[in-house]
Amino acid sequence: MNQDFRLDNVGLINRNKKISFKFNGKKYFGYEGDTLASALLANGVHLIGRSFKYHRPRGFFGAGVDEPYAIVQLYRNNETEPNVKATEQELFEGLEATSVNCWPSVNFDIGAINNLLKVFLPAGFYYKTFMWPKSFWYKVYEPFIRKAAGLGVASIKHDKERYEHKYEYCDILIAGSGPSGLASAYAAAKNGARVILAEDKPRFGGTLLTSEVNIGNQTGKEWAENIIAELKEMPNVIVRNRSQVFGYYDHNMLVMSEKLSDHLPKTKKYHPKQRLWYIRAKEVLISSGSIERPLVFGNNDTPGVMLSSAAKEYLKVYGVLVGKKPLIFTNNDSGYETAIEFKKNGIEPIILDTRKDPKSEIITEAIDLGIQIKFSYVVVAAKGYKKVKSAEIAKISDNKSELGTLENIDCDCICVSGFWTPTIHLASQSGNKTKFNKDIDAFVPGVSKQNETTLGAANGTFTLEETLKNSFNMGHELSKKITNIDNKVLSPLVTEKKSTQHDKFWCVPLPKGKTYKRFLDFQNDVAVSDIEIALKEGYRSIEHVKRYTTLGMATDQGKTSNLNGLQLVSNIENKIVPEVGHTTFRPPYTPVTIGAIVGRETGKHSKPTRKSPMHSWHAKNNAVFVDAGVWLRPRYYKQGSETLFEGSKREAKNVRKNVGICDVTTLGKIDIKGPDAAELLNRVYTNAWLKLPIGKARYGVMLREDGIVMDDGTTTRISENHYHMTTTTAQAANILSHLEYYLQLVWPELNVNVVSTTEQWAGASLAGPKSRSVLAKLFPDIDVSNDGLPFMGYREGNLFGVKARIFRISFSGELAYEINVGSDNGNFMWEKIMEVGKEFAIQPYGTEALSTLRIEMGHVAGSELDGRTIPYDNSLEGLMSKNKDFIGKRSLNRKAFIAEDRQKVVGVVPLDKQTSIPEGSHLVKDANAPLPNPKLGYISASCWSVEHDNPFSLAILKDGKNMIGQKLFAMSPLKNKTIPVEIVSSHYVDPKGERVRS
Amino acid sequence: MLHIKCPHCGMRSQNEFAYGGDATVKRPELNKEVSDQDWDNFIYNRKSLRGKHKELWHHISGCRQWIKVERDTATHEIFKTVKANEEI
Ligand SMILES: [Zn+2]
């Protein structure tokens, strides 16, 4: 294998394991431990994509999370993922990736013609260009933006990978395993604290992997390896790599995304691809380090221009040279460390230092090594289109405003260092008001808001000795508070080279007559000139400048660009940076996949599925199920090729003619006990409850305090102080909370207990003229005659050895009974009823027939009791007691509620007795009236009346009381239907209610 | 996600609770004359406070007790939680 840019003996990669991969269709090789970026660079590939707006060639700028533009479309195991950073994606066998933002190819990009023609899209481009004409947006602008600017393509396939959520509690969460993370984790763990240490990279150690330091008698890297090894063995420590703590939420809740399988060709069976951790930590130590700042000069986005820290990481971790003729452009000592690494590996770097005569140990070492250094020098512009070929450089005056003669210097990469920006995102997310530190020209955390402490470089501490000392102390101090153990680990001796003051200069002026683009934000193509335009156009707030220019937006959220943008705004505005302030940091710190956020809650797991104990019987008997809240209920039992319409009609007819059985297990059931139970019912229901005899049921309506109907149902008095309440399926949970609210907070003096028994009882409704005959056979020892068990009566019985409750209540309007047995016996009960009912032509019926039966009876249900109607609207005003107070009563005398022409439920029949009226249709007087046609009411529920064999609907109609007999139109623009209708009574079947009492 | 100390169960995550509104609202007594204004205030009129707020939470996936919580609506800081029958 010929890898021109790979060093022989340097790096942490596994050279025994070769890995093949494809980039833009071409095959390459790398090693285990490479990232896609390091492997491509080892192969000399620098051109990886095109920029967002101008489609300028893009290479690698960073080596990890800081990367603004090396974003690829990844293909793995027949799936594809957009927005993958090549600098973070670990190499695996068979990896395929393609460039984004370029069409037709990365080498020849049509969008770049914009660039050639100098049709540069200025700041506010989106606002100025794509706003009008309005009609252009959907047809022209949006498709154009989508095609030209997309950062990749999301897969439209179902994601078969598994994602997990995990909840964890710990004493101390430590974000970042660099020197401060390791030291504080070690100190805290040794002191007995439960510690979670999270590292976003595959390797632990942070900067210790690349810096030339000694801790005790070990190198930094050895020390890190030993600490990690020891931490992993400790039972009170959880250590995770490939895990990014991306969000700091309320009450010290942090969320971490762990990537378990993204680095593998394929996720192992039964393993998750990613895991989202919700971590509640007593204390949080933020050791997230810092990110190097770019220096800004002409064409600083050319492939081959990159952060000097990234060049050092490629060299020391991956054994990769990012160039063989490197130019190091720096305003501080960090650039020297990179230069020294090049030099040690036989490469001759040239350093351009913006400073005049800096003195430090590192600079001395570079000079001693014979590295060529030009002080007071700057890069004016990078030369080369798809790759740096040379640089235009110049001497700069002491006041940094005048450039000397332009010189050309050959180079194949430019490594820039503009000093360091602490990564304060997590601290800021926690609510920490950050402060500007003039010594480092960057923001650092201020006073802690939650229990968070920032350590090391993230706190602006750039020397290892101080970092370790502080971190050992903090780990010990915080853990001592929690564990009360005082087991102190001593901070080891540190050997590191001292550096000197950085230069505040970072933006190279344009030479006269040159119009080089100097980029601030590489991901969004925001240049110095864009910020200048935005400010000229009157934008002042940094939040507005950000949105107008798109500075610091998109997936990298300005990790490298924010501070330079702020510096520029403050320079132009003659303010200091702290006055300008930084934009708000919001989670997530790095992009998180939708899969990880959703976790296991996809498809049928997106909500619980509740099944009645008779579910398997229904399934065996061809039930077609329907979602009823979280329940699955039979909609109808399909016979042969029956449609829903045919099947439900058959079932409903059989109830009216013979007898039907319906699973009503889903009804909410609440057990109410206590000496004041009747008093509670009397207050929450609108009708009178104090005199209900034992063994009797009563229908009741509950209101909200604002007078709106909340629910209805029957409640039965089982014994002296014991009641059984039923609620509608939908309101079951709310009604229990409602009762608890009044019992615990409003009327705590009432001695009552309430508990949900919905799941404890299986329920079957037996309805139809022959239901009594079935019941008699089921309970031969009970007198089920009309006198023995009258309407609204209740008995306890023995159903073939099983204890049962029998309620004579009806939802269908027919003679009907509801039988409850313990859930375990639900199926037994059902089968017995079917067996006994056979001779009476019993048939099961589903929710569709159930609806039909109640609609033609004019029995209001969920579609009328929809949270907008009052008792009068539902013709329930007869149930409003005049002799007592109850919840919501005081609201019923509101003006609108007692208006003469108040809406009321009515029946609606199409004049042709044929056309079914779509639910939701509006009732209007004149079908041809000009729009908006005044709406008189709406169709709340529709069915095919089996009693009359024609369509029938319920409607809530204005002045419904006086509208019976009127002819109106039901209009459904959605279904494109206008149906002439007649308004009739809502009680379409058995208006006197004789059948239920028969 | 908030961390709420249920006076019955201890520290629990917010997803076990349901929010229940202003804890200082008193329901007018039953069978008493209530003016339109007082009834409106009870039903509809709520302060949208920025700062310390006394509110109700229902430990719906826990002990099912309603509790009173004093919380800063801007910072989410929780100062105090008490049982339903205690004053906050
Ligand atoms: Zn509780």
Coordinates of N, CA, C and O in Angstrom, one line a residue, chain A residues 167 169 249-251 253 280 449 683 705-706 736-737 740-742 744-747 885-887 890-891 894, chain B residues 1-3 13 15 27 30-31 34-36 39 42-44 56 58 60 64-66 68 75-76 78 84:
Chain A
Y167 N -31.5 5.9 31.9 CA -31.5 6.9 32.9 C -30.5 6.5 33.9 O -30.3 5.3 34.3
Y169 N -28.1 7.9 37.5 CA -27.9 8.9 38.6 C -26.4 8.8 39.0 O -25.9 7.7 39.0
Y249 N -29.6 20.5 31.1 CA -30.9 20.9 31.3 C -31.2 21.3 32.7 O -30.2 21.3 33.5
D250 N -32.5 21.5 33.1 CA -32.8 21.9 34.4 C -32.4 20.9 35.5 O -32.5 19.7 35.2
H251 N -32.2 21.4 36.7 CA -32.0 20.6 37.9 C -30.9 19.5 37.6 O -31.0 18.3 38.0
M253 N -29.8 18.0 35.1 CA -30.1 16.8 34.2 C -29.3 17.1 32.9 O -29.4 18.1 32.3
R280 N -28.8 12.4 35.8 CA -29.0 13.3 36.9 C -27.8 13.3 37.8 O -27.6 12.3 38.4
K449 N -24.5 28.5 37.8 CA -25.9 28.6 38.0 C -26.5 27.3 38.7 O -27.2 27.4 39.6
R683 N -71.6 15.9 44.7 CA -71.0 17.1 44.4 C -70.4 17.1 43.0 O -70.3 18.1 42.3
E705 N -65.6 23.0 36.0 CA -66.1 24.1 36.8 C -66.6 25.2 35.8 O -67.4 26.1 36.2
D706 N -66.1 25.2 34.6 CA -66.6 26.2 33.6 C -67.9 25.9 32.9 O -68.3 26.6 32.0
L736 N -60.3 10.2 37.2 CA -59.6 9.8 38.5 C -58.9 11.0 39.1 O -58.9 11.3 40.3
S737 N -58.1 11.7 38.2 CA -57.3 12.9 38.7 C -58.3 13.9 39.2 O -58.0 14.6 40.2
E740 N -59.5 12.9 42.6 CA -58.4 13.1 43.6 C -58.1 14.5 43.9 O -57.8 14.9 45.1
Y741 N -58.2 15.4 42.9 CA -58.0 16.8 43.1 C -59.0 17.3 44.2 O -58.6 18.0 45.1
Y742 N -60.3 17.0 44.0 CA -61.3 17.5 44.9 C -61.2 16.9 46.3 O -61.3 17.6 47.3
Q744 N -58.4 15.7 47.7 CA -57.2 16.0 48.4 C -57.0 17.5 48.7 O -56.4 17.9 49.7
L745 N -57.5 18.3 47.8 CA -57.3 19.7 47.9 C -58.5 20.6 48.2 O -58.4 21.5 49.0
V746 N -59.7 20.3 47.7 CA -60.8 21.1 47.9 C -61.6 20.7 49.1 O -62.0 21.5 49.9
W747 N -61.9 19.4 49.2 CA -62.8 18.9 50.2 C -62.0 17.8 51.0 O -62.5 16.6 51.1
D885 N -75.9 22.2 45.1 CA -74.8 22.8 44.3 C -74.0 21.6 43.8 O -74.0 20.5 44.3
F886 N -73.3 21.8 42.7 CA -72.4 20.8 42.2 C -71.3 21.5 41.3 O -71.4 22.7 41.0
I887 N -70.3 20.8 41.0 CA -69.2 21.3 40.3 C -69.7 21.9 38.9 O -70.3 21.2 38.2
R890 N -72.4 26.9 39.0 CA -72.4 28.4 39.0 C -72.1 29.0 37.6 O -72.5 30.1 37.3
S891 N -71.4 28.2 36.7 CA -71.1 28.7 35.4 C -72.3 28.6 34.4 O -72.3 29.2 33.4
R894 N -74.2 31.7 32.8 CA -73.5 32.7 32.0 C -74.4 33.0 30.8 O -75.2 32.2 30.3
Chain B
M1 N -35.4 18.5 32.2 CA -36.5 17.9 33.1 C -36.3 18.2 34.5 O -35.2 18.1 35.1
L2 N -37.3 18.7 35.1 CA -37.2 19.1 36.5 C -37.1 17.9 37.5 O -37.4 16.8 37.1
H3 N -36.6 18.2 38.6 CA -36.4 17.1 39.6 C -37.3 17.6 40.8 O -36.9 18.7 41.4
S13 N -38.4 12.4 39.0 CA -38.3 13.2 37.8 C -39.7 13.7 37.4 O -40.7 13.2 37.6
N15 N -41.2 13.7 34.7 CA -42.1 13.0 33.8 C -43.0 12.0 34.6 O -43.9 11.4 34.1
R27 N -61.3 27.4 45.6 CA -62.6 27.2 45.1 C -63.6 27.9 46.1 O -63.6 27.6 47.3
L30 N -69.3 25.6 48.4 CA -70.5 25.2 47.8 C -71.7 25.9 48.4 O -71.6 26.3 49.6
N31 N -72.7 26.1 47.7 CA -74.0 26.6 48.2 C -73.8 28.0 48.8 O -74.6 28.5 49.6
V34 N -71.9 33.6 44.9 CA -70.5 34.0 44.4 C -70.8 35.1 43.4 O -71.6 34.9 42.5
S35 N -70.1 36.2 43.4 CA -70.4 37.3 42.4 C -69.8 36.8 41.1 O -68.9 35.9 41.1
D36 N -70.3 37.4 40.0 CA -69.7 37.0 38.7 C -68.2 37.2 38.7 O -67.5 36.4 38.1
W39 N -66.4 34.6 40.6 CA -66.4 33.3 39.8 C -65.5 33.3 38.6 O -64.7 32.4 38.4
F42 N -62.0 32.8 39.7 CA -61.8 31.5 40.1 C -61.6 30.6 38.8 O -60.7 29.8 38.8
I43 N -62.4 30.8 37.8 CA -62.4 30.0 36.7 C -61.2 30.3 35.7 O -60.5 29.5 35.2
Y44 N -61.1 31.6 35.4 CA -60.3 32.0 34.3 C -59.1 32.9 34.6 O -58.0 32.7 34.0
L56 N -49.6 23.7 41.8 CA -49.9 22.3 42.1 C -49.3 21.4 41.1 O -49.2 21.7 39.9
H58 N -49.3 17.0 40.4 CA -50.0 15.7 40.7 C -49.0 14.6 40.4 O -48.5 14.5 39.3
I60 N -48.7 11.8 39.4 CA -49.7 10.9 38.7 C -49.1 9.5 38.4 O -49.8 8.5 38.5
R64 N -49.8 9.3 43.4 CA -51.1 9.9 43.0 C -51.6 11.0 44.0 O -52.7 11.3 44.0
Q65 N -50.6 11.6 44.7 CA -51.0 12.7 45.6 C -50.8 14.0 44.9 O -49.8 14.2 44.1
W66 N -51.7 14.9 45.1 CA -51.5 16.3 44.7 C -50.6 17.0 45.7 O -50.7 16.8 46.9
K68 N -48.1 20.7 46.6 CA -47.9 22.1 46.3 C -46.4 22.3 46.2 O -45.6 21.8 47.0
T75 N -36.4 30.5 36.3 CA -35.2 29.7 36.5 C -35.5 28.3 36.8 O -34.6 27.4 36.7
H76 N -36.7 27.9 37.1 CA -37.2 26.6 37.4 C -36.6 26.2 38.8 O -36.8 25.0 39.2
I78 N -36.7 25.3 42.4 CA -37.8 24.9 43.3 C -37.3 25.1 44.8 O -36.3 24.7 45.2
A84 N -50.6 18.2 50.1 CA -51.8 19.0 49.7 C -52.4 19.7 50.9 O -53.0 20.8 50.7

